[in-house]
mmCIF file of C-alpha atoms in Angstrom:
data_model
loop_
_atom_site.group_PDB
_atom_site.id
_atom_site.type_symbol
_atom_site.label_atom_id
_atom_site.label_comp_id
_atom_site.label_asym_id
_atom_site.label_seq_id
_atom_site.Cartn_x
_atom_site.Cartn_y
_atom_site.Cartn_z
ATOM 1 C CA MET C 633 32.169 -18.097 -30.444
ATOM 2 C CA SER C 634 33.478 -21.717 -31.731
ATOM 3 C CA LEU C 635 32.683 -24.948 -33.549
ATOM 4 C CA ARG C 636 33.972 -27.839 -31.701
ATOM 5 C CA ILE C 637 34.718 -30.884 -34.180
ATOM 6 C CA HIS C 638 34.465 -34.587 -32.271
ATOM 7 C CA PHE C 639 36.700 -37.174 -33.168
ATOM 8 C CA SER C 640 36.484 -40.672 -32.649
ATOM 9 C CA GLY C 641 39.499 -43.236 -33.080
ATOM 10 C CA ALA C 642 38.041 -44.231 -36.671
ATOM 11 C CA ASP C 643 37.839 -40.559 -37.560
ATOM 12 C CA LEU C 644 41.609 -39.845 -36.416
ATOM 13 C CA ALA C 645 42.569 -42.734 -38.729
ATOM 14 C CA ARG C 646 40.255 -41.223 -41.556
ATOM 15 C CA VAL C 647 41.916 -37.764 -41.788
ATOM 16 C CA THR C 648 43.186 -37.140 -45.341
ATOM 17 C CA LEU C 649 45.033 -34.162 -46.740
ATOM 18 C CA ALA C 650 44.054 -32.952 -50.550
ATOM 19 C CA GLU C 651 46.578 -34.181 -52.889
ATOM 20 C CA THR C 652 46.116 -30.913 -54.982
ATOM 21 C CA PRO C 653 44.363 -27.552 -54.856
ATOM 22 C CA ASP C 654 40.491 -27.986 -55.069
ATOM 23 C CA PRO C 655 39.420 -25.902 -58.064
ATOM 24 C CA LEU C 656 36.052 -25.016 -56.970
ATOM 25 C CA TRP C 657 37.154 -24.171 -53.261
ATOM 26 C CA GLU C 658 39.770 -21.799 -54.818
ATOM 27 C CA LEU C 659 37.143 -20.403 -57.109
ATOM 28 C CA LEU C 660 34.554 -19.742 -54.385
ATOM 29 C CA LEU C 661 37.115 -18.332 -52.225
ATOM 30 C CA SER C 662 38.669 -16.187 -54.947
ATOM 31 C CA LEU C 663 35.122 -14.714 -55.285
ATOM 32 C CA HIS C 664 35.398 -13.760 -51.769
ATOM 33 C CA ALA C 665 38.733 -12.152 -52.045
ATOM 34 C CA VAL C 666 37.650 -10.305 -55.219
ATOM 35 C CA GLN C 667 35.399 -8.362 -53.102
ATOM 36 C CA GLY C 668 38.017 -7.338 -50.683
ATOM 37 C CA PRO C 669 39.784 -3.837 -50.110
ATOM 38 C CA VAL C 670 42.107 -2.967 -53.247
ATOM 39 C CA ASP C 671 44.768 -2.270 -50.977
ATOM 40 C CA HIS C 672 44.910 -5.938 -49.695
ATOM 41 C CA PRO C 673 48.567 -6.776 -48.995
ATOM 42 C CA LEU C 674 48.088 -10.296 -50.618
ATOM 43 C CA PHE C 675 45.210 -10.121 -52.981
ATOM 44 C CA GLY C 676 44.552 -6.588 -53.689
ATOM 45 C CA ARG C 677 46.814 -6.250 -56.870
ATOM 46 C CA TRP C 678 45.283 -9.463 -58.044
ATOM 47 C CA SER C 679 41.579 -8.325 -57.731
ATOM 48 C CA ALA C 680 42.396 -4.786 -59.452
ATOM 49 C CA GLU C 681 43.205 -7.020 -62.470
ATOM 50 C CA ILE C 682 39.935 -8.742 -62.365
ATOM 51 C CA SER C 683 37.222 -7.185 -64.520
ATOM 52 C CA LEU C 684 33.891 -6.934 -62.633
ATOM 53 C CA THR C 685 31.689 -7.653 -65.330
ATOM 54 C CA SER C 686 27.999 -8.102 -64.592
ATOM 55 C CA GLN C 687 28.283 -11.836 -64.566
ATOM 56 C CA VAL C 688 30.946 -11.680 -61.907
ATOM 57 C CA ARG C 689 28.910 -9.092 -59.738
ATOM 58 C CA GLU C 690 26.049 -11.601 -59.997
ATOM 59 C CA LEU C 691 28.442 -14.735 -58.868
ATOM 60 C CA CYS C 692 29.497 -12.294 -56.084
ATOM 61 C CA ARG C 693 25.879 -12.159 -54.685
ATOM 62 C CA ILE C 694 25.651 -15.816 -54.476
ATOM 63 C CA ALA C 695 29.008 -15.856 -52.993
ATOM 64 C CA PRO C 696 29.252 -12.775 -50.654
ATOM 65 C CA ALA C 697 32.398 -12.109 -48.930
ATOM 66 C CA ARG C 698 30.943 -12.618 -45.389
ATOM 67 C CA GLY C 699 28.298 -14.642 -44.292
ATOM 68 C CA TYR C 700 26.974 -17.826 -45.922
ATOM 69 C CA SER C 701 27.651 -19.253 -49.431
ATOM 70 C CA PRO C 702 25.896 -22.479 -50.415
ATOM 71 C CA ASP C 703 27.507 -25.546 -50.277
ATOM 72 C CA PHE C 704 26.323 -26.909 -53.660
ATOM 73 C CA LEU C 705 29.011 -24.583 -54.923
ATOM 74 C CA THR C 706 31.948 -26.538 -53.595
ATOM 75 C CA PRO C 707 31.178 -30.260 -54.230
ATOM 76 C CA GLY C 708 33.122 -33.260 -53.116
ATOM 77 C CA GLU C 709 33.439 -34.138 -56.842
ATOM 78 C CA SER C 710 35.951 -31.137 -57.322
ATOM 79 C CA ALA C 711 38.720 -33.006 -55.725
ATOM 80 C CA ARG C 712 38.579 -34.923 -59.305
ATOM 81 C CA GLY C 713 39.274 -31.644 -60.993
ATOM 82 C CA LEU C 714 37.229 -28.558 -62.451
ATOM 83 C CA ASP C 715 35.169 -30.581 -64.818
ATOM 84 C CA ALA C 716 33.952 -33.076 -62.424
ATOM 85 C CA GLY C 717 33.224 -30.059 -59.864
ATOM 86 C CA LEU C 718 31.198 -28.338 -62.410
ATOM 87 C CA GLU C 719 29.278 -31.298 -63.429
ATOM 88 C CA ALA C 720 28.259 -32.027 -59.920
ATOM 89 C CA VAL C 721 27.093 -28.287 -59.552
ATOM 90 C CA LEU C 722 24.904 -28.747 -62.518
ATOM 91 C CA THR C 723 23.359 -32.128 -61.285
ATOM 92 C CA THR C 724 22.547 -31.013 -57.551
ATOM 93 C CA PRO C 725 19.391 -32.184 -56.687
ATOM 94 C CA VAL C 726 16.488 -29.937 -56.848
ATOM 95 C CA PRO C 727 15.520 -30.095 -53.103
ATOM 96 C CA ARG C 728 19.010 -29.292 -52.062
ATOM 97 C CA LEU C 729 19.059 -26.205 -54.377
ATOM 98 C CA ARG C 730 16.078 -24.890 -53.014
ATOM 99 C CA SER C 731 17.205 -25.725 -49.359
ATOM 100 C CA GLU C 732 20.341 -23.917 -49.700
ATOM 101 C CA LEU C 733 19.299 -20.937 -51.741
ATOM 102 C CA SER C 734 16.489 -20.333 -49.217
ATOM 103 C CA LEU C 735 19.335 -19.375 -46.649
ATOM 104 C CA LEU C 736 20.765 -16.722 -48.880
ATOM 105 C CA ASP C 737 19.571 -13.080 -49.759
ATOM 106 C CA GLY C 738 20.524 -13.390 -53.464
ATOM 107 C CA PRO C 739 19.307 -12.190 -56.695
ATOM 108 C CA ALA C 740 15.884 -12.880 -57.906
ATOM 109 C CA TRP C 741 17.249 -15.149 -60.944
ATOM 110 C CA ALA C 742 18.642 -17.497 -58.045
ATOM 111 C CA ASN C 743 15.263 -18.762 -57.499
ATOM 112 C CA ALA C 744 15.180 -20.197 -60.941
ATOM 113 C CA LEU C 745 18.210 -22.450 -60.187
ATOM 114 C CA GLY C 746 15.802 -24.742 -58.165
ATOM 115 C CA GLU C 747 14.374 -26.285 -61.525
ATOM 116 C CA PRO C 748 16.647 -29.237 -62.685
ATOM 117 C CA ARG C 749 19.001 -28.696 -65.713
ATOM 118 C CA SER C 750 17.394 -25.381 -65.900
ATOM 119 C CA THR C 751 18.698 -22.631 -68.531
ATOM 120 C CA THR C 752 20.008 -20.392 -65.483
ATOM 121 C CA LEU C 753 21.661 -23.380 -63.667
ATOM 122 C CA ARG C 754 23.576 -24.140 -66.911
ATOM 123 C CA ASP C 755 24.146 -20.262 -67.132
ATOM 124 C CA LEU C 756 25.434 -20.217 -63.542
ATOM 125 C CA VAL C 757 27.903 -23.051 -64.408
ATOM 126 C CA GLY C 758 29.085 -21.545 -67.615
ATOM 127 C CA GLY C 759 29.763 -18.182 -65.615
ATOM 128 C CA LEU C 760 31.747 -20.222 -62.819
ATOM 129 C CA ALA C 761 33.689 -21.775 -65.717
ATOM 130 C CA ASP C 762 34.322 -18.396 -67.479
ATOM 131 C CA TYR C 763 35.278 -16.778 -64.074
ATOM 132 C CA HIS C 764 37.866 -19.763 -63.241
ATOM 133 C CA ARG C 765 39.461 -19.157 -66.644
ATOM 134 C CA THR C 766 40.170 -15.605 -66.426
ATOM 135 C CA ALA C 767 40.526 -14.934 -62.676
ATOM 136 C CA VAL C 768 42.069 -18.254 -61.346
ATOM 137 C CA GLN C 769 43.552 -20.551 -64.128
ATOM 138 C CA PRO C 770 46.149 -17.822 -65.054
ATOM 139 C CA HIS C 771 47.727 -18.309 -61.559
ATOM 140 C CA TRP C 772 46.949 -22.040 -61.133
ATOM 141 C CA THR C 773 50.916 -22.846 -61.456
ATOM 142 C CA GLN C 774 51.399 -20.568 -58.573
ATOM 143 C CA ILE C 775 48.604 -21.816 -56.461
ATOM 144 C CA GLU C 776 49.626 -25.445 -57.087
ATOM 145 C CA LYS C 777 53.194 -24.741 -56.166
ATOM 146 C CA GLN C 778 52.356 -22.813 -52.880
ATOM 147 C CA VAL C 779 49.545 -25.353 -51.869
ATOM 148 C CA GLY C 780 52.219 -28.120 -52.661
ATOM 149 C CA GLY C 781 54.691 -26.079 -50.492
ATOM 150 C CA ASP C 782 52.222 -26.192 -47.422
ATOM 151 C CA ARG C 783 51.299 -30.330 -48.185
ATOM 152 C CA ALA C 784 54.962 -30.959 -47.863
ATOM 153 C CA ALA C 785 55.262 -29.128 -44.671
ATOM 154 C CA ARG C 786 52.239 -30.745 -43.358
ATOM 155 C CA ALA C 787 53.458 -34.256 -44.299
ATOM 156 C CA ARG C 788 56.699 -33.497 -42.404
ATOM 157 C CA ILE C 789 54.721 -32.849 -39.195
ATOM 158 C CA LEU C 790 52.592 -35.997 -39.537
ATOM 159 C CA LEU C 791 55.588 -38.162 -40.180
ATOM 160 C CA ASN C 792 57.209 -36.500 -36.970
ATOM 161 C CA GLY C 793 54.229 -35.952 -34.660
ATOM 162 C CA GLY C 794 51.160 -37.918 -36.003
ATOM 163 C CA VAL C 795 47.560 -37.106 -36.706
ATOM 164 C CA GLU C 796 47.217 -34.830 -33.428
ATOM 165 C CA ALA C 797 50.451 -32.789 -34.311
ATOM 166 C CA LEU C 798 49.083 -32.257 -37.683
ATOM 167 C CA LEU C 799 45.577 -31.088 -36.177
ATOM 168 C CA GLY C 800 47.140 -28.955 -33.619
ATOM 169 C CA GLY C 801 49.324 -27.155 -36.028
ATOM 170 C CA LEU C 802 47.107 -26.325 -38.826
ATOM 171 C CA HIS C 803 46.224 -22.698 -37.785
ATOM 172 C CA PRO C 804 46.280 -20.217 -34.635
ATOM 173 C CA ALA C 805 42.228 -20.190 -34.787
ATOM 174 C CA LEU C 806 42.481 -24.187 -34.435
ATOM 175 C CA ARG C 807 42.960 -25.618 -30.885
ATOM 176 C CA TRP C 808 43.351 -29.604 -30.596
ATOM 177 C CA GLN C 809 42.300 -30.961 -27.069
ATOM 178 C CA ALA C 810 41.624 -34.766 -27.580
ATOM 179 C CA PRO C 811 39.302 -35.732 -28.898
ATOM 180 C CA VAL C 812 38.061 -32.359 -30.098
ATOM 181 C CA LEU C 813 39.155 -29.769 -32.787
ATOM 182 C CA GLU C 814 38.194 -26.407 -31.845
ATOM 183 C CA LEU C 815 37.587 -23.736 -34.478
ATOM 184 C CA ARG C 816 37.459 -20.349 -33.009
ATOM 185 C CA GLY C 817 35.606 -17.448 -34.886
ATOM 186 C CA ASP C 818 32.511 -15.324 -35.346
ATOM 187 C CA HIS C 819 31.691 -17.440 -38.558
ATOM 188 C CA VAL C 820 31.200 -20.592 -36.828
ATOM 189 C CA GLN C 821 29.301 -22.208 -33.588
ATOM 190 C CA GLY C 822 28.029 -25.372 -32.248
ATOM 191 C CA ASP C 823 29.314 -28.983 -32.394
ATOM 192 C CA LEU C 824 30.057 -31.063 -35.324
ATOM 193 C CA HIS C 825 30.514 -34.967 -34.639
ATOM 194 C CA LEU C 826 32.126 -36.868 -37.351
ATOM 195 C CA ASN C 827 30.853 -40.198 -36.439
ATOM 196 C CA GLY C 828 33.364 -42.098 -38.251
ATOM 197 C CA ARG C 829 33.344 -40.168 -41.521
ATOM 198 C CA GLY C 830 36.943 -38.877 -41.016
ATOM 199 C CA LEU C 831 37.941 -35.103 -41.898
ATOM 200 C CA ARG C 832 39.206 -34.155 -45.325
ATOM 201 C CA LEU C 833 41.936 -31.130 -44.810
ATOM 202 C CA VAL C 834 41.909 -28.761 -47.832
ATOM 203 C CA PRO C 835 44.749 -26.416 -47.857
ATOM 204 C CA ALA C 836 43.683 -23.207 -49.767
ATOM 205 C CA PHE C 837 45.625 -20.445 -51.476
ATOM 206 C CA PHE C 838 42.383 -18.042 -51.765
ATOM 207 C CA CYS C 839 41.436 -18.780 -48.226
ATOM 208 C CA GLU C 840 42.147 -15.671 -45.877
ATOM 209 C CA GLY C 841 41.889 -15.410 -42.202
ATOM 210 C CA ALA C 842 40.191 -18.282 -40.223
ATOM 211 C CA PRO C 843 39.630 -21.895 -41.630
ATOM 212 C CA THR C 844 36.085 -22.638 -42.936
ATOM 213 C CA LEU C 845 34.037 -25.532 -43.741
ATOM 214 C CA LEU C 846 30.478 -26.635 -45.068
ATOM 215 C CA ALA C 847 27.759 -25.394 -43.432
ATOM 216 C CA ASP C 848 25.561 -28.654 -43.824
ATOM 217 C CA PRO C 849 27.030 -31.126 -40.986
ATOM 218 C CA GLY C 850 25.238 -33.958 -43.204
ATOM 219 C CA LEU C 851 28.009 -33.473 -45.936
ATOM 220 C CA PRO C 852 31.064 -35.281 -46.216
ATOM 221 C CA PRO C 853 33.339 -33.248 -43.542
ATOM 222 C CA VAL C 854 35.944 -30.989 -44.783
ATOM 223 C CA LEU C 855 37.923 -28.403 -43.319
ATOM 224 C CA VAL C 856 39.582 -25.790 -45.473
ATOM 225 C CA TYR C 857 42.412 -23.794 -44.153
ATOM 226 C CA PRO C 858 44.686 -20.930 -45.305
ATOM 227 C CA ILE C 859 48.291 -21.450 -46.312
ATOM 228 C CA ALA C 860 50.915 -18.910 -46.012
ATOM 229 C CA HIS C 861 51.990 -17.258 -49.109
ATOM 230 C CA ASP C 862 54.977 -16.429 -50.839
ATOM 231 C CA PRO C 863 54.581 -12.698 -50.841
ATOM 232 C CA ALA C 864 55.947 -12.472 -54.238
ATOM 233 C CA TRP C 865 53.350 -14.547 -55.796
ATOM 234 C CA LEU C 866 52.097 -12.089 -58.289
ATOM 235 C CA ALA C 867 55.234 -10.572 -59.503
ATOM 236 C CA PRO C 868 54.722 -8.853 -62.935
ATOM 237 C CA ALA C 869 55.353 -11.485 -65.931
ATOM 238 C CA GLY C 870 58.693 -11.103 -66.982
ATOM 239 C CA ALA C 871 59.937 -9.116 -64.184
ATOM 240 C CA GLY C 872 63.669 -9.265 -63.414
ATOM 241 C CA GLY C 873 65.058 -10.329 -60.051
ATOM 242 C CA SER C 874 64.658 -13.698 -57.907
ATOM 243 C CA SER C 875 62.438 -16.432 -58.135
ATOM 244 C CA LEU C 876 62.141 -18.164 -54.654
ATOM 245 C CA ASP C 877 61.713 -21.896 -54.268
ATOM 246 C CA TRP C 878 58.707 -21.601 -51.916
ATOM 247 C CA ALA C 879 57.924 -25.148 -51.612
ATOM 248 C CA ALA C 880 61.472 -25.952 -50.383
ATOM 249 C CA LEU C 881 61.446 -23.090 -47.993
ATOM 250 C CA ALA C 882 57.894 -24.063 -46.556
ATOM 251 C CA ALA C 883 58.976 -27.593 -46.164
ATOM 252 C CA LEU C 884 62.043 -26.546 -44.172
ATOM 253 C CA LEU C 885 60.539 -24.007 -42.027
ATOM 254 C CA GLY C 886 56.743 -24.900 -42.131
ATOM 255 C CA PRO C 887 54.696 -22.385 -44.342
ATOM 256 C CA THR C 888 53.923 -19.836 -41.613
ATOM 257 C CA ARG C 889 57.485 -19.353 -40.351
ATOM 258 C CA ALA C 890 58.574 -19.187 -44.080
ATOM 259 C CA GLN C 891 56.289 -16.409 -44.429
ATOM 260 C CA VAL C 892 57.309 -14.477 -41.507
ATOM 261 C CA LEU C 893 61.021 -15.037 -42.793
ATOM 262 C CA CYS C 894 60.282 -13.531 -46.191
ATOM 263 C CA ALA C 895 58.365 -10.564 -44.629
ATOM 264 C CA ALA C 896 61.360 -9.710 -42.609
ATOM 265 C CA ALA C 897 63.504 -9.536 -45.745
ATOM 266 C CA THR C 898 62.647 -5.871 -46.072
ATOM 267 C CA GLY C 899 62.647 -5.170 -42.470
ATOM 268 C CA CYS C 900 59.316 -4.686 -40.538
ATOM 269 C CA ASN C 901 57.641 -4.727 -37.107
ATOM 270 C CA THR C 902 55.555 -7.376 -35.378
ATOM 271 C CA THR C 903 52.301 -5.849 -36.535
ATOM 272 C CA GLN C 904 53.439 -5.993 -40.033
ATOM 273 C CA LEU C 905 54.519 -9.600 -39.811
ATOM 274 C CA SER C 906 51.355 -10.421 -38.277
ATOM 275 C CA LYS C 907 49.402 -8.919 -41.248
ATOM 276 C CA GLU C 908 51.758 -10.317 -44.046
ATOM 277 C CA ALA C 909 51.391 -14.043 -42.514
ATOM 278 C CA GLY C 910 47.619 -13.770 -41.473
ATOM 279 C CA ILE C 911 48.238 -14.626 -38.032
ATOM 280 C CA SER C 912 47.615 -12.933 -34.552
ATOM 281 C CA LEU C 913 50.272 -10.427 -33.077
ATOM 282 C CA ALA C 914 51.226 -13.255 -30.341
ATOM 283 C CA SER C 915 51.601 -15.833 -32.848
ATOM 284 C CA ALA C 916 53.798 -13.594 -35.042
ATOM 285 C CA SER C 917 55.935 -12.698 -31.909
ATOM 286 C CA TYR C 918 56.206 -16.259 -31.197
ATOM 287 C CA HIS C 919 57.256 -17.211 -34.777
ATOM 288 C CA ALA C 920 59.677 -14.352 -34.922
ATOM 289 C CA SER C 921 61.204 -15.582 -31.475
ATOM 290 C CA ILE C 922 61.766 -18.976 -32.722
ATOM 291 C CA LEU C 923 63.499 -17.700 -35.977
ATOM 292 C CA ARG C 924 65.627 -15.510 -33.844
ATOM 293 C CA GLU C 925 66.705 -18.431 -31.669
ATOM 294 C CA ALA C 926 67.692 -20.333 -34.724
ATOM 295 C CA GLY C 927 69.765 -17.362 -35.916
ATOM 296 C CA LEU C 928 67.737 -16.577 -38.797
ATOM 297 C CA LEU C 929 66.229 -13.349 -37.689
ATOM 298 C CA GLU C 930 67.588 -10.187 -35.615
ATOM 299 C CA THR C 931 65.278 -7.902 -33.578
ATOM 300 C CA HIS C 932 66.373 -4.226 -32.908
ATOM 301 C CA ARG C 933 64.659 -1.960 -30.381
ATOM 302 C CA ALA C 934 64.584 1.821 -30.547
ATOM 303 C CA GLY C 935 62.660 2.896 -27.682
ATOM 304 C CA THR C 936 59.269 1.202 -27.815
ATOM 305 C CA ALA C 937 59.561 0.333 -31.615
ATOM 306 C CA VAL C 938 60.628 -3.013 -32.532
ATOM 307 C CA LYS C 939 62.175 -3.856 -36.134
ATOM 308 C CA HIS C 940 62.866 -7.568 -37.464
ATOM 309 C CA THR C 941 65.462 -7.915 -40.253
ATOM 310 C CA LEU C 942 67.212 -10.991 -41.603
ATOM 311 C CA SER C 943 70.563 -11.987 -39.840
ATOM 312 C CA PRO C 944 73.372 -12.959 -42.250
ATOM 313 C CA LEU C 945 72.124 -16.659 -41.973
ATOM 314 C CA GLY C 946 68.712 -15.685 -42.813
ATOM 315 C CA ARG C 947 69.883 -13.891 -45.726
ATOM 316 C CA ASP C 948 72.040 -16.632 -46.724
ATOM 317 C CA LEU C 949 69.077 -19.244 -46.284
ATOM 318 C CA LEU C 950 66.818 -17.216 -48.798
ATOM 319 C CA ALA C 951 69.664 -16.699 -51.227
ATOM 320 C CA ARG C 952 69.999 -20.261 -51.434
ATOM 321 C CA GLN C 953 66.402 -21.001 -51.990
ATOM 322 C CA THR C 954 66.333 -18.335 -54.697
ATOM 323 C CA SER C 955 69.259 -20.163 -56.433
ATOM 324 C CA LEU C 956 67.160 -23.337 -56.251
ATOM 325 C CA GLY C 957 64.090 -21.530 -57.347
ATOM 326 C CA GLN C 958 65.848 -20.007 -60.373
ATOM 327 C CA SER C 959 67.294 -23.536 -61.331
ATOM 328 C CA SER C 960 64.024 -25.103 -61.139
ATOM 329 C CA VAL C 961 62.438 -22.754 -63.708
ATOM 330 C CA ALA C 962 65.396 -22.587 -65.947
#
């Protein structure tokens, strides 16, 4: 299945890239992630540290890991910060609450959310704020840093290749064929006509797999896409070792290739590269070949097995970025 996003000239002129991480999108997507497997290579150790209180479990019931999550949980006002976003959730019009909740097989108490300024709605907003404070806010510096690295890389693509290069390189699940951006996946279908409204691109730390967007085509169009991650983002506090300047590395190579390069630091096969970067096997093989041609990776074969490792130049590059990272936090 796929969703086709239709652009006009006016829409291309109104494509924007979020300046900072969106706190409510990160909150919602982290609720999806906390329901994932405990051995998840990127979020498993983080989710294991989250206390699954009854309050968090209730939030997960209206934000299931798969399927529909209500659009009112991620209002556009969240771009101005957490408080503005939570106030927008609290003042969601009653007809919209009822309409969106009717699409969700949620808990019985969710029916009471359809009352304006109800105690239950205030409790929901309080629960969202509490969850953000304990599960998301402690990692906000890392989230800002890595989203910032992605934004810098996208800005470089925009400057060098224009809006079409930006749209065409966002994610392997997206294909640009003017004037349509196609999002492939079993979670979307149909057509979205922007009709001059433009498109807001939101890089998201907790987004996993394919990009996502609001379900209601009448809302201001938003496309949320996963960034590539520094694999060591959840290094134990106070642990020794290196501190990678991820933003600088992502700006230099692009976020996906930066993650592929980091994954190869310990030696791995193409399947492992694919898993670490959240991309297809074909894309992992392609990015590895580009890094190999640039002299940053070496690929060794033993029979049918393939192993990617850093070349001396690749090791020097990571060492240089690590030195910059240590200087920036000194």
